[in-house]
Amino acid sequence: MMAGAPPGAEAVCGVVVVDKPAGPTSHDVVDRVRRLFSTRRVGHAGTLDPPATGVLLVGLGRATRILQFLQALPKTYRAVVAFGETTTTQDATGEVVERRFCSFARHDLEAAAAGMVGEISQVPPMVSAVRVHGERLYLAARRGEEVERPARAVTVYGLDVSAFDPEAWEATLLVRCSSGTYVRTLAADLGERLACGAHVRALRRLAVGSLGVGEAVSLERLEAMDAARRQDAVLPMGVALRDFHAVTVSGDELEAVGHGRALEEPMAGAGAADAPVPLVDPSGRLVAVYRCRDGRLRPAAVLL
């Protein structure tokens, strides 16, 4: 609890679904939320690049411990892709590297996009926060260095063409993908499939799992709220984890969870192996998140 909080006051805890504006970094958003809620313990799940907008999940207090599970949820994006130009950053912030002639129709674009659905191999862009040999790639990029980086397997669940302008050579794509997917790289690879190159002109994250822009709140709205209304914008941890199947524990099992002990038997409805399993007490309060491993439920985050 920060200095100045009333004695006995409970520290703020939960997740704020922030509608990030273009411009600030994800860390900038965390800093602003930290000041608004007067709490030091704040983090975010899933970085958005400065030009990108949309859903950024910000955890407060003990909820920072569940961000690891939220970060792993699938993401949904709307991307405006400009064809015919490649850039150093794979988006509009970079310098144009090459311009090429475009000569494809919408059905060619849709066919190329459909061919990228499923598990694909993706090389992270140089301007990214991925670590190679212990260093963030963007630091090497600032020095003008090109670092060899291994490809990673990601999954594209859907890549749909929402709009296509053959005069401007721009398309709006709806992307549903696994955590860790770079939409910039997806667009660049799509441009190569169409033999003309491409970059992302605008990117908006529409949802992380089922947590979408419809329930997101802008920083400006948060700043205009009084303390009580601002608190109403904080989702309880159990609600933030609603995409995972929760299991109720009581009696001896609840006591075992309080001591961080594994539960001997996999519980009905616990889900797939290694999937997060929120555990709640009979009142519905989130007490822990476990994972099913080796036939047992093992603690990943105990919140009592």
PDB file of C-alpha atoms in Angstrom:
ATOM      1  CA  MET A   1       0.000   0.000   0.000  1.00  0.00           C
ATOM      2  CA  MET A   2       1.344   3.427  -0.864  1.00  0.00           C
ATOM      3  CA  ALA A   3       1.949   6.169   1.652  1.00  0.00           C
ATOM      4  CA  GLY A   4      -1.155   8.197   2.332  1.00  0.00           C
ATOM      5  CA  ALA A   5      -3.627   5.322   1.999  1.00  0.00           C
ATOM      6  CA  PRO A   6      -6.067   5.095   4.914  1.00  0.00           C
ATOM      7  CA  PRO A   7      -5.275   2.501   7.605  1.00  0.00           C
ATOM      8  CA  GLY A   8      -6.796  -0.887   6.821  1.00  0.00           C
ATOM      9  CA  ALA A   9      -7.596   0.058   3.227  1.00  0.00           C
ATOM     10  CA  GLU A  10      -7.316  -2.805   0.798  1.00  0.00           C
ATOM     11  CA  ALA A  11      -4.857  -2.232  -2.046  1.00  0.00           C
ATOM     12  CA  VAL A  12      -6.493  -2.045  -5.480  1.00  0.00           C
ATOM     13  CA  CYS A  13      -6.445  -5.406  -7.244  1.00  0.00           C
ATOM     14  CA  GLY A  14      -7.750  -6.473 -10.644  1.00  0.00           C
ATOM     15  CA  VAL A  15      -7.387  -5.895 -14.372  1.00  0.00           C
ATOM     16  CA  VAL A  16      -8.191  -2.781 -16.383  1.00  0.00           C
ATOM     17  CA  VAL A  17      -8.956  -3.272 -20.074  1.00  0.00           C
ATOM     18  CA  VAL A  18      -7.345  -0.133 -21.482  1.00  0.00           C
ATOM     19  CA  ASP A  19      -8.047   1.170 -24.984  1.00  0.00           C
ATOM     20  CA  LYS A  20      -4.506   2.288 -25.770  1.00  0.00           C
ATOM     21  CA  PRO A  21      -4.154   5.336 -28.044  1.00  0.00           C
ATOM     22  CA  ALA A  22      -1.543   5.656 -30.775  1.00  0.00           C
ATOM     23  CA  GLY A  23       1.700   7.216 -29.572  1.00  0.00           C
ATOM     24  CA  PRO A  24       2.567   6.041 -26.061  1.00  0.00           C
ATOM     25  CA  THR A  25       4.404   2.808 -25.393  1.00  0.00           C
ATOM     26  CA  SER A  26       2.777   0.063 -23.354  1.00  0.00           C
ATOM     27  CA  HIS A  27       5.121   1.042 -20.512  1.00  0.00           C
ATOM     28  CA  ASP A  28       3.870   4.642 -20.757  1.00  0.00           C
ATOM     29  CA  VAL A  29       0.311   3.352 -20.288  1.00  0.00           C
ATOM     30  CA  VAL A  30       1.377   1.380 -17.221  1.00  0.00           C
ATOM     31  CA  ASP A  31       2.964   4.511 -15.730  1.00  0.00           C
ATOM     32  CA  ARG A  32      -0.211   6.551 -16.252  1.00  0.00           C
ATOM     33  CA  VAL A  33      -2.399   3.835 -14.729  1.00  0.00           C
ATOM     34  CA  ARG A  34       0.008   3.552 -11.795  1.00  0.00           C
ATOM     35  CA  ARG A  35      -0.429   7.256 -11.046  1.00  0.00           C
ATOM     36  CA  LEU A  36      -4.212   7.149 -11.464  1.00  0.00           C
ATOM     37  CA  PHE A  37      -4.650   4.280  -9.015  1.00  0.00           C
ATOM     38  CA  SER A  38      -1.821   5.359  -6.673  1.00  0.00           C
ATOM     39  CA  THR A  39      -0.303   1.904  -6.592  1.00  0.00           C
ATOM     40  CA  ARG A  40       3.210   0.760  -7.399  1.00  0.00           C
ATOM     41  CA  ARG A  41       2.457  -2.810  -8.433  1.00  0.00           C
ATOM     42  CA  VAL A  42       1.243  -2.513 -12.034  1.00  0.00           C
ATOM     43  CA  GLY A  43       2.033  -4.520 -15.157  1.00  0.00           C
ATOM     44  CA  HIS A  44       0.634  -5.322 -18.585  1.00  0.00           C
ATOM     45  CA  ALA A  45      -0.041  -8.449 -20.642  1.00  0.00           C
ATOM     46  CA  GLY A  46       1.084  -8.345 -24.266  1.00  0.00           C
ATOM     47  CA  THR A  47       2.997  -5.357 -25.597  1.00  0.00           C
ATOM     48  CA  LEU A  48       1.464  -3.048 -28.199  1.00  0.00           C
ATOM     49  CA  ASP A  49       3.857  -1.043 -30.373  1.00  0.00           C
ATOM     50  CA  PRO A  50       3.544   2.770 -29.975  1.00  0.00           C
ATOM     51  CA  PRO A  51       1.618   3.293 -33.259  1.00  0.00           C
ATOM     52  CA  ALA A  52      -0.872   0.510 -32.432  1.00  0.00           C
ATOM     53  CA  THR A  53      -4.143   1.101 -30.612  1.00  0.00           C
ATOM     54  CA  GLY A  54      -6.656  -1.041 -28.788  1.00  0.00           C
ATOM     55  CA  VAL A  55      -6.839  -3.565 -25.996  1.00  0.00           C
ATOM     56  CA  LEU A  56      -4.013  -3.535 -23.475  1.00  0.00           C
ATOM     57  CA  LEU A  57      -4.614  -5.509 -20.285  1.00  0.00           C
ATOM     58  CA  VAL A  58      -3.175  -3.764 -17.237  1.00  0.00           C
ATOM     59  CA  GLY A  59      -2.946  -5.649 -13.956  1.00  0.00           C
ATOM     60  CA  LEU A  60      -3.054  -3.914 -10.571  1.00  0.00           C
ATOM     61  CA  GLY A  61      -1.745  -5.254  -7.273  1.00  0.00           C
ATOM     62  CA  ARG A  62      -1.914  -9.030  -6.884  1.00  0.00           C
ATOM     63  CA  ALA A  63      -3.500  -9.265 -10.344  1.00  0.00           C
ATOM     64  CA  THR A  64      -0.031  -8.795 -11.833  1.00  0.00           C
ATOM     65  CA  ARG A  65       0.433 -12.480 -10.943  1.00  0.00           C
ATOM     66  CA  ILE A  66      -2.267 -13.596 -13.393  1.00  0.00           C
ATOM     67  CA  LEU A  67      -0.993 -11.548 -16.344  1.00  0.00           C
ATOM     68  CA  GLN A  68       1.096 -14.512 -17.510  1.00  0.00           C
ATOM     69  CA  PHE A  69      -2.105 -16.457 -18.177  1.00  0.00           C
ATOM     70  CA  LEU A  70      -3.871 -13.565 -19.916  1.00  0.00           C
ATOM     71  CA  GLN A  71      -0.850 -12.900 -22.116  1.00  0.00           C
ATOM     72  CA  ALA A  72      -1.090 -16.439 -23.514  1.00  0.00           C
ATOM     73  CA  LEU A  73      -4.665 -15.927 -24.778  1.00  0.00           C
ATOM     74  CA  PRO A  74      -5.308 -15.618 -28.544  1.00  0.00           C
ATOM     75  CA  LYS A  75      -5.428 -12.087 -29.951  1.00  0.00           C
ATOM     76  CA  THR A  76      -7.703 -10.418 -32.505  1.00  0.00           C
ATOM     77  CA  TYR A  77      -6.482  -7.490 -34.609  1.00  0.00           C
ATOM     78  CA  ARG A  78      -7.693  -5.221 -37.379  1.00  0.00           C
ATOM     79  CA  ALA A  79      -4.809  -4.302 -39.660  1.00  0.00           C
ATOM     80  CA  VAL A  80      -4.730  -1.859 -42.558  1.00  0.00           C
ATOM     81  CA  VAL A  81      -2.076  -3.176 -44.934  1.00  0.00           C
ATOM     82  CA  ALA A  82      -0.454  -1.125 -47.691  1.00  0.00           C
ATOM     83  CA  PHE A  83       0.842  -3.187 -50.608  1.00  0.00           C
ATOM     84  CA  GLY A  84       3.672  -2.289 -52.958  1.00  0.00           C
ATOM     85  CA  GLU A  85       6.055  -0.910 -50.324  1.00  0.00           C
ATOM     86  CA  THR A  86       8.319  -2.642 -47.811  1.00  0.00           C
ATOM     87  CA  THR A  87       9.772  -0.734 -44.856  1.00  0.00           C
ATOM     88  CA  THR A  88      12.574  -1.221 -42.362  1.00  0.00           C
ATOM     89  CA  THR A  89      10.108  -1.810 -39.532  1.00  0.00           C
ATOM     90  CA  GLN A  90       7.354  -3.588 -41.488  1.00  0.00           C
ATOM     91  CA  ASP A  91       5.030  -0.730 -40.535  1.00  0.00           C
ATOM     92  CA  ALA A  92       4.540   2.929 -41.443  1.00  0.00           C
ATOM     93  CA  THR A  93       7.121   4.192 -38.919  1.00  0.00           C
ATOM     94  CA  GLY A  94      10.048   2.808 -40.902  1.00  0.00           C
ATOM     95  CA  GLU A  95      11.880   3.974 -43.983  1.00  0.00           C
ATOM     96  CA  VAL A  96      10.746   2.640 -47.358  1.00  0.00           C
ATOM     97  CA  VAL A  97      13.174  -0.023 -48.528  1.00  0.00           C
ATOM     98  CA  GLU A  98      11.574  -1.001 -51.822  1.00  0.00           C
ATOM     99  CA  ARG A  99       8.610  -0.116 -54.039  1.00  0.00           C
ATOM    100  CA  ARG A 100       7.107  -2.699 -56.365  1.00  0.00           C
ATOM    101  CA  PHE A 101       4.253  -2.873 -58.833  1.00  0.00           C
ATOM    102  CA  CYS A 102       0.993  -4.484 -57.635  1.00  0.00           C
ATOM    103  CA  SER A 103      -1.031  -6.624 -60.012  1.00  0.00           C
ATOM    104  CA  PHE A 104      -3.367  -8.843 -58.008  1.00  0.00           C
ATOM    105  CA  ALA A 105      -7.127  -9.054 -57.587  1.00  0.00           C
ATOM    106  CA  ARG A 106      -9.131  -9.495 -54.409  1.00  0.00           C
ATOM    107  CA  HIS A 107      -9.486 -13.226 -54.986  1.00  0.00           C
ATOM    108  CA  ASP A 108      -5.675 -13.494 -55.212  1.00  0.00           C
ATOM    109  CA  LEU A 109      -5.382 -11.664 -51.886  1.00  0.00           C
ATOM    110  CA  GLU A 110      -7.996 -13.895 -50.259  1.00  0.00           C
ATOM    111  CA  ALA A 111      -6.310 -17.036 -51.552  1.00  0.00           C
ATOM    112  CA  ALA A 112      -2.892 -15.882 -50.296  1.00  0.00           C
ATOM    113  CA  ALA A 113      -4.369 -15.015 -46.886  1.00  0.00           C
ATOM    114  CA  ALA A 114      -6.133 -18.388 -46.646  1.00  0.00           C
ATOM    115  CA  GLY A 115      -2.802 -20.087 -47.307  1.00  0.00           C
ATOM    116  CA  MET A 116      -1.351 -18.508 -44.168  1.00  0.00           C
ATOM    117  CA  VAL A 117      -3.994 -19.878 -41.803  1.00  0.00           C
ATOM    118  CA  GLY A 118      -2.770 -22.578 -39.434  1.00  0.00           C
ATOM    119  CA  GLU A 119       0.597 -23.099 -37.775  1.00  0.00           C
ATOM    120  CA  ILE A 120       3.251 -21.118 -39.598  1.00  0.00           C
ATOM    121  CA  SER A 121       6.907 -20.272 -39.098  1.00  0.00           C
ATOM    122  CA  GLN A 122       7.640 -16.601 -38.457  1.00  0.00           C
ATOM    123  CA  VAL A 123      10.927 -14.721 -38.121  1.00  0.00           C
ATOM    124  CA  PRO A 124      10.529 -11.871 -35.587  1.00  0.00           C
ATOM    125  CA  PRO A 125      11.214  -8.390 -37.016  1.00  0.00           C
ATOM    126  CA  MET A 126      14.436  -6.637 -36.069  1.00  0.00           C
ATOM    127  CA  VAL A 127      12.462  -3.818 -34.467  1.00  0.00           C
ATOM    128  CA  SER A 128      10.947  -5.963 -31.726  1.00  0.00           C
ATOM    129  CA  ALA A 129      11.454  -6.750 -28.045  1.00  0.00           C
ATOM    130  CA  VAL A 130      12.469 -10.361 -28.670  1.00  0.00           C
ATOM    131  CA  ARG A 131      15.775 -11.253 -27.011  1.00  0.00           C
ATOM    132  CA  VAL A 132      18.556 -12.873 -29.048  1.00  0.00           C
ATOM    133  CA  HIS A 133      21.790 -13.665 -27.211  1.00  0.00           C
ATOM    134  CA  GLY A 134      20.398 -11.778 -24.210  1.00  0.00           C
ATOM    135  CA  GLU A 135      19.751  -8.493 -26.029  1.00  0.00           C
ATOM    136  CA  ARG A 136      16.515  -6.971 -27.304  1.00  0.00           C
ATOM    137  CA  LEU A 137      16.469  -6.971 -31.085  1.00  0.00           C
ATOM    138  CA  TYR A 138      15.445  -3.312 -31.318  1.00  0.00           C
ATOM    139  CA  LEU A 139      18.677  -2.296 -29.542  1.00  0.00           C
ATOM    140  CA  ALA A 140      20.742  -3.976 -32.257  1.00  0.00           C
ATOM    141  CA  ALA A 141      18.478  -2.422 -34.898  1.00  0.00           C
ATOM    142  CA  ARG A 142      19.197   1.051 -33.499  1.00  0.00           C
ATOM    143  CA  ARG A 143      22.899   0.403 -34.103  1.00  0.00           C
ATOM    144  CA  GLY A 144      22.110  -0.543 -37.693  1.00  0.00           C
ATOM    145  CA  GLU A 145      22.873  -4.215 -37.103  1.00  0.00           C
ATOM    146  CA  GLU A 146      21.004  -7.163 -38.610  1.00  0.00           C
ATOM    147  CA  VAL A 147      20.947 -10.124 -36.210  1.00  0.00           C
ATOM    148  CA  GLU A 148      20.252 -13.678 -37.305  1.00  0.00           C
ATOM    149  CA  ARG A 149      17.177 -14.781 -35.388  1.00  0.00           C
ATOM    150  CA  PRO A 150      15.487 -18.138 -35.317  1.00  0.00           C
ATOM    151  CA  ALA A 151      12.014 -18.604 -36.752  1.00  0.00           C
ATOM    152  CA  ARG A 152       9.224 -19.335 -34.288  1.00  0.00           C
ATOM    153  CA  ALA A 153       6.067 -21.374 -34.706  1.00  0.00           C
ATOM    154  CA  VAL A 154       2.883 -19.325 -34.319  1.00  0.00           C
ATOM    155  CA  THR A 155      -0.727 -20.094 -35.166  1.00  0.00           C
ATOM    156  CA  VAL A 156      -3.032 -18.007 -37.335  1.00  0.00           C
ATOM    157  CA  TYR A 157      -6.631 -18.974 -36.568  1.00  0.00           C
ATOM    158  CA  GLY A 158      -8.131 -16.643 -39.130  1.00  0.00           C
ATOM    159  CA  LEU A 159      -6.945 -14.101 -41.708  1.00  0.00           C
ATOM    160  CA  ASP A 160      -9.952 -12.518 -43.399  1.00  0.00           C
ATOM    161  CA  VAL A 161     -10.108  -9.687 -45.930  1.00  0.00           C
ATOM    162  CA  SER A 162     -12.652  -7.152 -44.626  1.00  0.00           C
ATOM    163  CA  ALA A 163     -12.044  -4.541 -47.331  1.00  0.00           C
ATOM    164  CA  PHE A 164      -9.857  -4.076 -50.385  1.00  0.00           C
ATOM    165  CA  ASP A 165      -9.105  -0.889 -52.329  1.00  0.00           C
ATOM    166  CA  PRO A 166      -7.413  -1.820 -55.648  1.00  0.00           C
ATOM    167  CA  GLU A 167      -6.734   1.831 -56.460  1.00  0.00           C
ATOM    168  CA  ALA A 168      -4.882   2.630 -53.228  1.00  0.00           C
ATOM    169  CA  TRP A 169      -3.584  -0.967 -52.985  1.00  0.00           C
ATOM    170  CA  GLU A 170      -4.713  -1.212 -49.381  1.00  0.00           C
ATOM    171  CA  ALA A 171      -6.617  -3.921 -47.567  1.00  0.00           C
ATOM    172  CA  THR A 172      -8.192  -4.187 -44.132  1.00  0.00           C
ATOM    173  CA  LEU A 173      -7.547  -7.586 -42.576  1.00  0.00           C
ATOM    174  CA  LEU A 174      -9.115  -9.227 -39.535  1.00  0.00           C
ATOM    175  CA  VAL A 175      -6.453 -11.336 -37.854  1.00  0.00           C
ATOM    176  CA  ARG A 176      -7.024 -13.964 -35.162  1.00  0.00           C
ATOM    177  CA  CYS A 177      -3.765 -15.432 -33.953  1.00  0.00           C
ATOM    178  CA  SER A 178      -1.837 -16.997 -31.110  1.00  0.00           C
ATOM    179  CA  SER A 179       0.171 -15.025 -28.607  1.00  0.00           C
ATOM    180  CA  GLY A 180       3.586 -14.063 -29.942  1.00  0.00           C
ATOM    181  CA  THR A 181       2.427 -13.503 -33.523  1.00  0.00           C
ATOM    182  CA  TYR A 182       3.748 -10.352 -35.194  1.00  0.00           C
ATOM    183  CA  VAL A 183       1.012  -8.938 -37.416  1.00  0.00           C
ATOM    184  CA  ARG A 184       3.603  -6.691 -39.082  1.00  0.00           C
ATOM    185  CA  THR A 185       5.543  -9.760 -40.170  1.00  0.00           C
ATOM    186  CA  LEU A 186       2.340 -11.515 -41.215  1.00  0.00           C
ATOM    187  CA  ALA A 187       1.526  -8.569 -43.510  1.00  0.00           C
ATOM    188  CA  ALA A 188       5.070  -8.455 -44.895  1.00  0.00           C
ATOM    189  CA  ASP A 189       4.985 -12.193 -45.646  1.00  0.00           C
ATOM    190  CA  LEU A 190       1.564 -11.804 -47.280  1.00  0.00           C
ATOM    191  CA  GLY A 191       3.027  -9.089 -49.504  1.00  0.00           C
ATOM    192  CA  GLU A 192       5.820 -11.434 -50.568  1.00  0.00           C
ATOM    193  CA  ARG A 193       3.283 -14.107 -51.466  1.00  0.00           C
ATOM    194  CA  LEU A 194       1.679 -11.528 -53.767  1.00  0.00           C
ATOM    195  CA  ALA A 195       5.113 -10.577 -55.185  1.00  0.00           C
ATOM    196  CA  CYS A 196       4.783  -6.885 -54.347  1.00  0.00           C
ATOM    197  CA  GLY A 197       5.713  -6.452 -50.692  1.00  0.00           C
ATOM    198  CA  ALA A 198       3.624  -4.841 -47.972  1.00  0.00           C
ATOM    199  CA  HIS A 199       3.658  -3.105 -44.616  1.00  0.00           C
ATOM    200  CA  VAL A 200       1.122  -2.354 -41.894  1.00  0.00           C
ATOM    201  CA  ARG A 201      -0.218   1.182 -42.103  1.00  0.00           C
ATOM    202  CA  ALA A 202      -2.458   0.964 -39.016  1.00  0.00           C
ATOM    203  CA  LEU A 203      -3.026  -1.695 -36.370  1.00  0.00           C
ATOM    204  CA  ARG A 204      -5.724  -2.031 -33.728  1.00  0.00           C
ATOM    205  CA  ARG A 205      -6.000  -4.874 -31.225  1.00  0.00           C
ATOM    206  CA  LEU A 206      -9.680  -5.699 -30.910  1.00  0.00           C
ATOM    207  CA  ALA A 207      -9.480  -8.364 -28.218  1.00  0.00           C
ATOM    208  CA  VAL A 208      -7.337 -10.517 -25.971  1.00  0.00           C
ATOM    209  CA  GLY A 209      -9.358 -13.691 -25.605  1.00  0.00           C
ATOM    210  CA  SER A 210     -12.894 -12.488 -24.890  1.00  0.00           C
ATOM    211  CA  LEU A 211     -11.712  -9.209 -23.357  1.00  0.00           C
ATOM    212  CA  GLY A 212     -12.481  -6.751 -26.143  1.00  0.00           C
ATOM    213  CA  VAL A 213     -12.662  -3.093 -27.047  1.00  0.00           C
ATOM    214  CA  GLY A 214     -16.360  -3.057 -26.144  1.00  0.00           C
ATOM    215  CA  GLU A 215     -15.460  -3.116 -22.462  1.00  0.00           C
ATOM    216  CA  ALA A 216     -12.218  -1.171 -22.746  1.00  0.00           C
ATOM    217  CA  VAL A 217     -11.763   2.293 -21.270  1.00  0.00           C
ATOM    218  CA  SER A 218      -9.518   5.031 -22.637  1.00  0.00           C
ATOM    219  CA  LEU A 219      -6.866   6.726 -20.540  1.00  0.00           C
ATOM    220  CA  GLU A 220      -8.724  10.011 -20.974  1.00  0.00           C
ATOM    221  CA  ARG A 221     -11.907   8.511 -19.538  1.00  0.00           C
ATOM    222  CA  LEU A 222      -9.997   6.997 -16.634  1.00  0.00           C
ATOM    223  CA  GLU A 223      -8.429  10.351 -15.877  1.00  0.00           C
ATOM    224  CA  ALA A 224     -11.837  12.073 -15.934  1.00  0.00           C
ATOM    225  CA  MET A 225     -13.395   9.606 -13.480  1.00  0.00           C
ATOM    226  CA  ASP A 226     -13.619  10.063  -9.745  1.00  0.00           C
ATOM    227  CA  ALA A 227     -12.020   7.385  -7.549  1.00  0.00           C
ATOM    228  CA  ALA A 228     -15.220   5.345  -7.137  1.00  0.00           C
ATOM    229  CA  ARG A 229     -15.992   5.176 -10.860  1.00  0.00           C
ATOM    230  CA  ARG A 230     -12.368   4.408 -11.629  1.00  0.00           C
ATOM    231  CA  GLN A 231     -12.537   1.456  -9.256  1.00  0.00           C
ATOM    232  CA  ASP A 232     -15.635   0.231 -11.128  1.00  0.00           C
ATOM    233  CA  ALA A 233     -13.477  -0.013 -14.253  1.00  0.00           C
ATOM    234  CA  VAL A 234     -11.292  -2.661 -12.585  1.00  0.00           C
ATOM    235  CA  LEU A 235     -12.281  -6.244 -13.390  1.00  0.00           C
ATOM    236  CA  PRO A 236     -11.920  -8.739 -10.518  1.00  0.00           C
ATOM    237  CA  MET A 237      -9.275 -11.368 -11.200  1.00  0.00           C
ATOM    238  CA  GLY A 238     -11.830 -14.150 -11.581  1.00  0.00           C
ATOM    239  CA  VAL A 239     -13.704 -12.161 -14.230  1.00  0.00           C
ATOM    240  CA  ALA A 240     -10.482 -11.380 -16.103  1.00  0.00           C
ATOM    241  CA  LEU A 241      -9.763 -15.138 -16.247  1.00  0.00           C
ATOM    242  CA  ARG A 242     -13.195 -15.985 -17.632  1.00  0.00           C
ATOM    243  CA  ASP A 243     -11.750 -17.638 -20.759  1.00  0.00           C
ATOM    244  CA  PHE A 244     -10.462 -20.481 -18.599  1.00  0.00           C
ATOM    245  CA  HIS A 245     -12.654 -23.122 -16.977  1.00  0.00           C
ATOM    246  CA  ALA A 246     -12.794 -22.425 -13.219  1.00  0.00           C
ATOM    247  CA  VAL A 247     -13.023 -25.225 -10.655  1.00  0.00           C
ATOM    248  CA  THR A 248     -14.454 -24.825  -7.142  1.00  0.00           C
ATOM    249  CA  VAL A 249     -12.423 -26.169  -4.205  1.00  0.00           C
ATOM    250  CA  SER A 250     -13.502 -26.504  -0.593  1.00  0.00           C
ATOM    251  CA  GLY A 251     -12.600 -28.329   2.633  1.00  0.00           C
ATOM    252  CA  ASP A 252      -9.306 -30.215   2.544  1.00  0.00           C
ATOM    253  CA  GLU A 253      -8.650 -29.235  -1.074  1.00  0.00           C
ATOM    254  CA  LEU A 254      -8.997 -25.540  -0.251  1.00  0.00           C
ATOM    255  CA  GLU A 255      -6.624 -25.950   2.686  1.00  0.00           C
ATOM    256  CA  ALA A 256      -4.120 -27.737   0.440  1.00  0.00           C
ATOM    257  CA  VAL A 257      -4.334 -24.882  -2.074  1.00  0.00           C
ATOM    258  CA  GLY A 258      -3.686 -22.378   0.725  1.00  0.00           C
ATOM    259  CA  HIS A 259      -0.413 -24.188   1.437  1.00  0.00           C
ATOM    260  CA  GLY A 260       0.512 -24.316  -2.253  1.00  0.00           C
ATOM    261  CA  ARG A 261       0.283 -28.101  -2.431  1.00  0.00           C
ATOM    262  CA  ALA A 262      -0.512 -30.049  -5.568  1.00  0.00           C
ATOM    263  CA  LEU A 263      -3.912 -31.698  -5.714  1.00  0.00           C
ATOM    264  CA  GLU A 264      -3.621 -35.435  -5.988  1.00  0.00           C
ATOM    265  CA  GLU A 265      -6.326 -36.109  -8.583  1.00  0.00           C
ATOM    266  CA  PRO A 266      -7.079 -34.207 -11.787  1.00  0.00           C
ATOM    267  CA  MET A 267     -10.400 -32.487 -11.241  1.00  0.00           C
ATOM    268  CA  ALA A 268     -13.407 -32.862 -13.513  1.00  0.00           C
ATOM    269  CA  GLY A 269     -13.427 -30.184 -16.192  1.00  0.00           C
ATOM    270  CA  ALA A 270      -9.859 -29.099 -15.475  1.00  0.00           C
ATOM    271  CA  GLY A 271      -9.137 -28.833 -19.178  1.00  0.00           C
ATOM    272  CA  ALA A 272      -6.202 -29.710 -21.410  1.00  0.00           C
ATOM    273  CA  ALA A 273      -2.762 -30.555 -20.101  1.00  0.00           C
ATOM    274  CA  ASP A 274      -0.837 -27.486 -18.924  1.00  0.00           C
ATOM    275  CA  ALA A 275      -3.868 -25.213 -19.423  1.00  0.00           C
ATOM    276  CA  PRO A 276      -4.403 -22.692 -16.606  1.00  0.00           C
ATOM    277  CA  VAL A 277      -7.131 -23.785 -14.179  1.00  0.00           C
ATOM    278  CA  PRO A 278      -8.534 -20.978 -11.978  1.00  0.00           C
ATOM    279  CA  LEU A 279      -9.523 -22.343  -8.564  1.00  0.00           C
ATOM    280  CA  VAL A 280     -12.281 -20.578  -6.644  1.00  0.00           C
ATOM    281  CA  ASP A 281     -13.662 -21.103  -3.163  1.00  0.00           C
ATOM    282  CA  PRO A 282     -17.373 -21.792  -2.561  1.00  0.00           C
ATOM    283  CA  SER A 283     -18.087 -18.037  -2.528  1.00  0.00           C
ATOM    284  CA  GLY A 284     -16.596 -17.699  -6.023  1.00  0.00           C
ATOM    285  CA  ARG A 285     -13.424 -15.906  -4.897  1.00  0.00           C
ATOM    286  CA  LEU A 286     -10.325 -16.705  -6.940  1.00  0.00           C
ATOM    287  CA  VAL A 287      -7.788 -18.386  -4.653  1.00  0.00           C
ATOM    288  CA  ALA A 288      -5.203 -19.755  -7.100  1.00  0.00           C
ATOM    289  CA  VAL A 289      -4.383 -20.721 -10.642  1.00  0.00           C
ATOM    290  CA  TYR A 290      -3.101 -24.260 -11.136  1.00  0.00           C
ATOM    291  CA  ARG A 291      -1.939 -26.235 -14.160  1.00  0.00           C
ATOM    292  CA  CYS A 292      -2.647 -29.886 -14.929  1.00  0.00           C
ATOM    293  CA  ARG A 293       0.721 -31.631 -15.228  1.00  0.00           C
ATOM    294  CA  ASP A 294       1.678 -35.291 -14.899  1.00  0.00           C
ATOM    295  CA  GLY A 295      -1.790 -36.239 -13.794  1.00  0.00           C
ATOM    296  CA  ARG A 296      -1.928 -33.703 -10.978  1.00  0.00           C
ATOM    297  CA  LEU A 297      -2.992 -30.108 -10.550  1.00  0.00           C
ATOM    298  CA  ARG A 298       0.088 -28.120  -9.613  1.00  0.00           C
ATOM    299  CA  PRO A 299       0.219 -24.516  -8.380  1.00  0.00           C
ATOM    300  CA  ALA A 300       1.168 -21.774 -10.819  1.00  0.00           C
ATOM    301  CA  ALA A 301      -0.026 -18.798  -8.722  1.00  0.00           C
ATOM    302  CA  VAL A 302      -1.467 -19.009  -5.204  1.00  0.00           C
ATOM    303  CA  LEU A 303      -3.431 -15.850  -4.396  1.00  0.00           C
ATOM    304  CA  LEU A 304      -4.589 -16.414  -0.817  1.00  0.00           C
TER     305      LEU A 304
END
